[in-house]
CSV table of C-alpha atoms in Angstrom, one decimal:
chain,number,residue,atom,x,y,z
E,1,MET,CA,-32.3,-45.3,-35.8
E,2,ARG,CA,-30.5,-44.6,-39.1
E,3,ASN,CA,-30.1,-40.9,-38.4
E,4,LYS,CA,-28.7,-41.7,-34.9
E,5,LEU,CA,-26.2,-44.1,-36.4
E,6,ILE,CA,-25.1,-41.5,-39.0
E,7,LEU,CA,-24.7,-38.9,-36.3
E,8,LEU,CA,-22.7,-41.1,-34.0
E,9,THR,CA,-20.4,-42.3,-36.8
E,10,SER,CA,-19.8,-38.7,-37.9
E,11,MET,CA,-18.9,-37.7,-34.3
E,12,ALA,CA,-16.5,-40.6,-34.0
E,13,ALA,CA,-14.8,-39.6,-37.3
E,14,LEU,CA,-14.5,-36.0,-36.3
E,15,MET,CA,-12.9,-37.0,-32.9
E,16,LEU,CA,-10.3,-39.1,-34.7
E,17,LEU,CA,-9.5,-36.4,-37.2
E,18,SER,CA,-9.2,-33.7,-34.5
E,19,SER,CA,-6.9,-35.9,-32.5
E,20,CYS,CA,-4.5,-36.2,-35.5
E,21,ALA,CA,-4.6,-32.5,-36.4
E,22,SER,CA,-1.5,-30.5,-35.5
E,23,ARG,CA,-1.9,-27.3,-33.6
E,24,LYS,CA,0.4,-24.5,-32.6
E,25,HIS,CA,1.1,-24.3,-28.9
E,26,PHE,CA,3.6,-21.4,-28.8
E,27,VAL,CA,3.6,-17.6,-28.4
E,28,TYR,CA,5.9,-15.2,-30.0
E,29,LEU,CA,7.9,-12.8,-27.8
E,30,ARG,CA,6.1,-14.1,-24.7
E,31,ASP,CA,8.4,-12.3,-22.3
E,32,MET,CA,7.7,-8.8,-23.7
E,33,GLU,CA,5.5,-6.6,-21.4
E,34,THR,CA,3.2,-3.7,-22.4
E,35,ASP,CA,4.2,-0.2,-21.6
E,36,THR,CA,7.9,-1.3,-21.3
E,37,ARG,CA,10.5,0.2,-23.6
E,38,TYR,CA,13.2,-2.0,-25.2
E,39,PRO,CA,16.1,0.1,-26.4
E,40,VAL,CA,17.7,-0.6,-29.8
E,41,VAL,CA,21.3,-1.8,-29.2
E,42,GLU,CA,22.8,-0.7,-32.5
E,43,LYS,CA,21.7,0.6,-35.9
E,44,TYR,CA,21.6,-1.8,-38.8
E,45,GLU,CA,23.9,-1.4,-41.7
E,46,ALA,CA,24.0,-3.8,-44.7
E,47,ILE,CA,27.4,-5.1,-45.7
E,48,ILE,CA,28.5,-5.5,-49.4
E,49,HIS,CA,29.5,-9.0,-50.5
E,50,GLN,CA,30.6,-10.7,-53.7
E,51,ASP,CA,28.0,-11.1,-56.4
E,52,ASP,CA,25.9,-8.2,-55.0
E,53,ARG,CA,24.4,-5.9,-57.6
E,54,LEU,CA,24.5,-2.3,-56.6
E,55,ALA,CA,22.7,0.7,-58.0
E,56,ILE,CA,25.0,3.7,-57.6
E,57,THR,CA,23.9,7.2,-58.4
E,58,VAL,CA,26.1,10.4,-58.3
E,59,ASN,CA,24.5,13.8,-58.2
E,60,SER,CA,25.8,17.4,-58.0
E,61,LYS,CA,24.5,20.9,-57.9
E,62,LEU,CA,25.7,21.0,-61.5
E,63,PRO,CA,24.0,17.9,-63.0
E,64,GLU,CA,26.2,17.8,-66.1
E,65,LEU,CA,29.3,17.2,-63.9
E,66,ALA,CA,27.8,14.1,-62.4
E,67,LEU,CA,26.6,12.5,-65.7
E,68,PRO,CA,30.0,10.8,-66.5
E,69,PHE,CA,29.9,8.9,-63.1
E,70,ASN,CA,26.5,7.3,-63.8
E,71,GLN,CA,26.0,4.2,-66.0
E,72,GLY,CA,24.8,5.1,-69.4
E,73,GLY,CA,26.3,8.5,-68.7
E,74,GLY,CA,26.3,9.9,-72.2
E,75,VAL,CA,25.0,13.4,-72.6
E,76,ARG,CA,22.7,15.2,-75.1
E,77,LEU,CA,21.6,18.7,-75.8
E,78,THR,CA,17.9,19.4,-75.1
E,79,ALA,CA,15.7,21.8,-77.1
E,80,ASP,CA,16.6,24.7,-74.8
E,81,GLY,CA,20.3,24.1,-75.1
E,82,SER,CA,20.8,22.5,-71.7
E,83,ILE,CA,22.7,19.3,-71.1
E,84,ALA,CA,20.8,16.1,-70.1
E,85,SER,CA,21.5,12.4,-69.7
E,86,ALA,CA,21.4,10.4,-72.9
E,87,GLY,CA,19.0,7.9,-71.3
E,88,THR,CA,19.1,4.6,-69.4
E,89,SER,CA,20.6,1.4,-70.7
E,90,ALA,CA,20.4,-2.3,-69.9
E,91,SER,CA,23.7,-2.1,-68.0
E,92,GLN,CA,22.3,0.8,-65.9
E,93,GLU,CA,19.3,-1.3,-64.9
E,94,LYS,CA,21.5,-4.2,-63.8
E,95,GLY,CA,23.7,-2.1,-61.7
E,96,TYR,CA,27.3,-2.8,-60.7
E,97,ARG,CA,28.2,-6.4,-59.9
E,98,VAL,CA,30.8,-7.0,-57.2
E,99,ASP,CA,33.2,-9.5,-58.7
E,100,VAL,CA,35.0,-12.4,-57.0
E,101,GLU,CA,37.7,-10.1,-55.8
E,102,GLY,CA,35.2,-7.7,-54.2
E,103,ASN,CA,35.7,-5.0,-56.8
E,104,ILE,CA,33.4,-3.0,-59.1
E,105,ASP,CA,34.5,-1.2,-62.2
E,106,PHE,CA,33.2,2.4,-61.7
E,107,PRO,CA,33.2,5.1,-64.4
E,108,ILE,CA,36.2,7.5,-64.3
E,109,LEU,CA,37.4,6.1,-60.9
E,110,GLY,CA,38.2,2.6,-62.2
E,111,LYS,CA,38.3,-0.4,-59.9
E,112,LEU,CA,36.9,0.1,-56.4
E,113,HIS,CA,37.1,-2.5,-53.6
E,114,LEU,CA,33.7,-2.5,-51.9
E,115,GLU,CA,33.5,-6.0,-50.4
E,116,GLY,CA,33.2,-6.0,-46.6
E,117,LEU,CA,32.2,-2.3,-46.5
E,118,THR,CA,28.8,-1.0,-45.2
E,119,VAL,CA,26.7,1.0,-47.6
E,120,ARG,CA,27.6,4.1,-45.7
E,121,ALA,CA,31.4,3.4,-45.9
E,122,ALA,CA,31.1,2.6,-49.7
E,123,THR,CA,29.2,5.8,-50.2
E,124,GLU,CA,31.9,7.8,-48.5
E,125,LEU,CA,34.7,6.0,-50.4
E,126,ILE,CA,33.2,7.0,-53.8
E,127,LYS,CA,32.4,10.5,-52.6
E,128,ASN,CA,35.9,11.1,-51.4
E,129,ARG,CA,37.5,9.7,-54.5
E,130,ILE,CA,35.5,12.1,-56.7
E,131,ILE,CA,36.5,15.0,-54.5
E,132,ALA,CA,40.2,14.0,-54.4
E,133,GLY,CA,40.2,13.9,-58.2
E,134,ASN,CA,38.8,17.4,-58.4
E,135,TYR,CA,36.0,16.2,-60.5
E,136,ILE,CA,33.1,17.5,-58.3
E,137,LYS,CA,33.5,19.6,-55.2
E,138,ASP,CA,30.1,18.7,-53.6
E,139,PRO,CA,29.0,15.3,-54.9
E,140,THR,CA,26.2,13.3,-53.3
E,141,VAL,CA,26.3,9.5,-53.7
E,142,SER,CA,23.5,6.9,-53.1
E,143,ILE,CA,23.9,3.1,-53.1
E,144,GLU,CA,21.0,0.6,-53.1
E,145,PHE,CA,21.0,-3.2,-53.4
E,146,LEU,CA,19.3,-4.6,-56.6
E,147,ASN,CA,19.5,-8.3,-55.6
E,148,PHE,CA,19.2,-8.6,-51.8
E,149,LYS,CA,18.3,-12.2,-51.2
E,150,TYR,CA,18.1,-14.8,-48.3
E,151,THR,CA,17.0,-18.4,-47.9
E,152,VAL,CA,14.5,-19.9,-45.4
E,153,LEU,CA,14.4,-23.6,-44.7
E,154,GLY,CA,12.9,-26.0,-42.2
E,155,ALA,CA,9.6,-25.9,-40.3
E,156,VAL,CA,8.0,-23.0,-42.1
E,157,GLY,CA,4.9,-22.6,-44.4
E,158,HIS,CA,7.0,-22.6,-47.6
E,159,THR,CA,10.7,-22.8,-47.9
E,160,GLY,CA,12.8,-21.1,-50.6
E,161,THR,CA,15.0,-18.2,-51.6
E,162,PHE,CA,13.4,-14.8,-51.2
E,163,THR,CA,14.4,-11.4,-52.6
E,164,SER,CA,13.8,-7.9,-51.2
E,165,ASP,CA,13.6,-4.5,-52.7
E,166,GLY,CA,15.4,-3.0,-49.8
E,167,ASP,CA,18.3,-4.1,-47.5
E,168,GLN,CA,16.5,-4.0,-44.2
E,169,VAL,CA,14.9,-7.4,-43.7
E,170,THR,CA,14.4,-8.7,-40.2
E,171,LEU,CA,14.4,-12.3,-39.0
E,172,ILE,CA,10.7,-11.9,-38.2
E,173,ASP,CA,10.1,-10.5,-41.7
E,174,ALA,CA,11.8,-13.5,-43.2
E,175,ILE,CA,9.7,-16.0,-41.2
E,176,ALA,CA,6.5,-14.1,-42.0
E,177,LYS,CA,7.3,-14.1,-45.7
E,178,ALA,CA,8.0,-17.8,-45.6
E,179,GLY,CA,4.4,-18.5,-44.4
E,180,ASP,CA,5.1,-18.4,-40.6
E,181,LEU,CA,6.3,-21.2,-38.4
E,182,THR,CA,4.5,-24.6,-38.5
E,183,ALA,CA,3.2,-26.5,-35.5
E,184,GLN,CA,6.4,-28.7,-35.8
E,185,ALA,CA,8.8,-25.7,-35.3
E,186,LYS,CA,11.1,-25.5,-32.4
E,187,THR,CA,10.7,-21.8,-31.5
E,188,ASP,CA,14.0,-21.8,-29.5
E,189,ARG,CA,16.0,-23.4,-32.3
E,190,ILE,CA,15.9,-20.8,-35.1
E,191,MET,CA,19.3,-20.6,-36.7
E,192,VAL,CA,20.9,-18.0,-39.0
E,193,ILE,CA,23.9,-19.1,-40.9
E,194,ARG,CA,26.1,-16.2,-42.1
E,195,GLU,CA,29.4,-15.9,-43.9
E,196,ILE,CA,31.8,-13.7,-41.9
E,197,ASP,CA,35.4,-13.1,-43.1
E,198,GLY,CA,35.4,-16.2,-45.3
E,199,GLU,CA,33.9,-18.5,-42.7
E,200,ARG,CA,30.3,-19.6,-42.0
E,201,GLN,CA,29.0,-19.0,-38.5
E,202,MET,CA,25.7,-20.1,-36.9
E,203,PHE,CA,23.6,-18.0,-34.6
E,204,MET,CA,20.8,-19.5,-32.5
E,205,HIS,CA,17.5,-17.6,-31.7
E,206,ASP,CA,14.4,-18.1,-29.5
E,207,ILE,CA,11.5,-16.3,-31.2
E,208,GLY,CA,9.6,-16.6,-27.9
E,209,SER,CA,12.0,-14.2,-26.3
E,210,GLU,CA,12.5,-10.4,-26.7
E,211,GLU,CA,16.3,-11.1,-26.7
E,212,ILE,CA,15.9,-11.8,-30.5
E,213,PHE,CA,15.9,-8.0,-31.0
E,214,ASN,CA,19.5,-7.9,-29.6
E,215,SER,CA,20.9,-10.5,-32.0
E,216,PRO,CA,23.4,-9.4,-34.6
E,217,CYS,CA,21.2,-11.4,-37.0
E,218,TYR,CA,17.9,-9.7,-36.2
E,219,TYR,CA,18.6,-7.8,-39.4
E,220,LEU,CA,19.5,-10.3,-42.1
E,221,GLN,CA,22.5,-9.8,-44.4
E,222,GLN,CA,22.8,-10.7,-48.0
E,223,HIS,CA,22.8,-14.5,-48.6
E,224,ASP,CA,21.9,-15.4,-45.0
E,225,ILE,CA,20.3,-18.8,-44.5
E,226,VAL,CA,17.5,-19.1,-41.9
E,227,TYR,CA,16.8,-22.6,-40.7
E,228,VAL,CA,13.9,-23.5,-38.3
E,229,GLU,CA,14.6,-26.8,-36.6
E,230,PRO,CA,11.5,-29.1,-36.6
E,231,LYS,CA,10.4,-31.0,-33.5
E,232,TYR,CA,10.0,-34.3,-35.3
E,233,ARG,CA,11.9,-36.0,-38.0
E,234,ARG,CA,10.2,-36.4,-41.4
E,235,LYS,CA,8.0,-39.5,-41.5
E,236,SER,CA,9.1,-42.2,-44.0
E,237,GLY,CA,6.6,-44.0,-46.2
E,238,GLU,CA,6.6,-46.9,-43.7
E,239,ASP,CA,5.8,-44.6,-40.9
E,240,ARG,CA,2.9,-43.0,-42.8
E,241,GLY,CA,1.6,-46.5,-43.6
E,242,TRP,CA,1.5,-47.4,-40.0
E,243,GLN,CA,-0.2,-44.1,-39.2
E,244,VAL,CA,-3.0,-44.7,-41.7
E,245,ALA,CA,-3.4,-48.3,-40.6
E,246,THR,CA,-3.8,-47.1,-36.9
E,247,ILE,CA,-6.4,-44.6,-37.9
E,248,LEU,CA,-8.4,-47.1,-39.9
E,249,ILE,CA,-8.3,-49.6,-37.0
E,250,SER,CA,-9.4,-47.0,-34.5
E,251,LEU,CA,-12.2,-45.8,-36.8
E,252,THR,CA,-13.4,-49.4,-37.3
E,253,SER,CA,-13.3,-50.1,-33.6
E,254,ALA,CA,-15.3,-46.9,-32.9
E,255,ILE,CA,-18.0,-47.8,-35.5
E,256,CYS,CA,-18.2,-51.4,-34.1
E,257,SER,CA,-18.7,-50.0,-30.6
E,258,ILE,CA,-21.4,-47.7,-31.8
E,259,PHE,CA,-23.2,-50.7,-33.5
E,260,TRP,CA,-23.1,-52.6,-30.2
E,261,ALA,CA,-24.4,-49.7,-28.3
E,262,ILE,CA,-27.5,-49.1,-30.4
E,263,LYS,CA,-28.5,-52.8,-30.7
């Protein structure tokens, strides 16, 4: 009798807990089909903004000509008499910061306006300035972001501001890094808030549709905000109190019913 009572009580408790548990009832990219090709509309290019930190490296067939254009670009003589870099510095590791006017202070060339340019356009700008000044005939220039970051808020596993080593972070990458969507997420109400020409614009996405790949926000830009709208408003303390009271009443009722059934 006692074992039967324990078993029935445990089953009732499990039923109540399972009824309160939240589960996911959605599928990502549900309208994609196997063996179907989906063309890429446009290639992604990161855009430079204020407060970005950029690692910019200039190279040449004659390395000694490129040294003055690199941070910490002092030179030294090696044991065999060749010229080499004097070494890295703290400023070199921090890169070039784009100031509030969208400029960087670049060695030899002075102030360069990079805000609003793609990485490719900024690379070409620096390369052409070096050639126009007759400093190097065949320079190669590379630019990388040192502080690429974005923010994820709303119905995800854990919210926050995230950083990336590269500049190609997709919207799906951002959601995955934030711990995936929760059961309360509205899969068709995933917003990306982006600054464009001094104004903030909002773009809406449905992660259940393959159309997300065609969005201009599929690849995130520096400082983008991703917000996943929840299905329900956050419960207040009073709401939670009523929820706990309802669970206790239901559990008590179930136990009483069990007692009456086994008498």
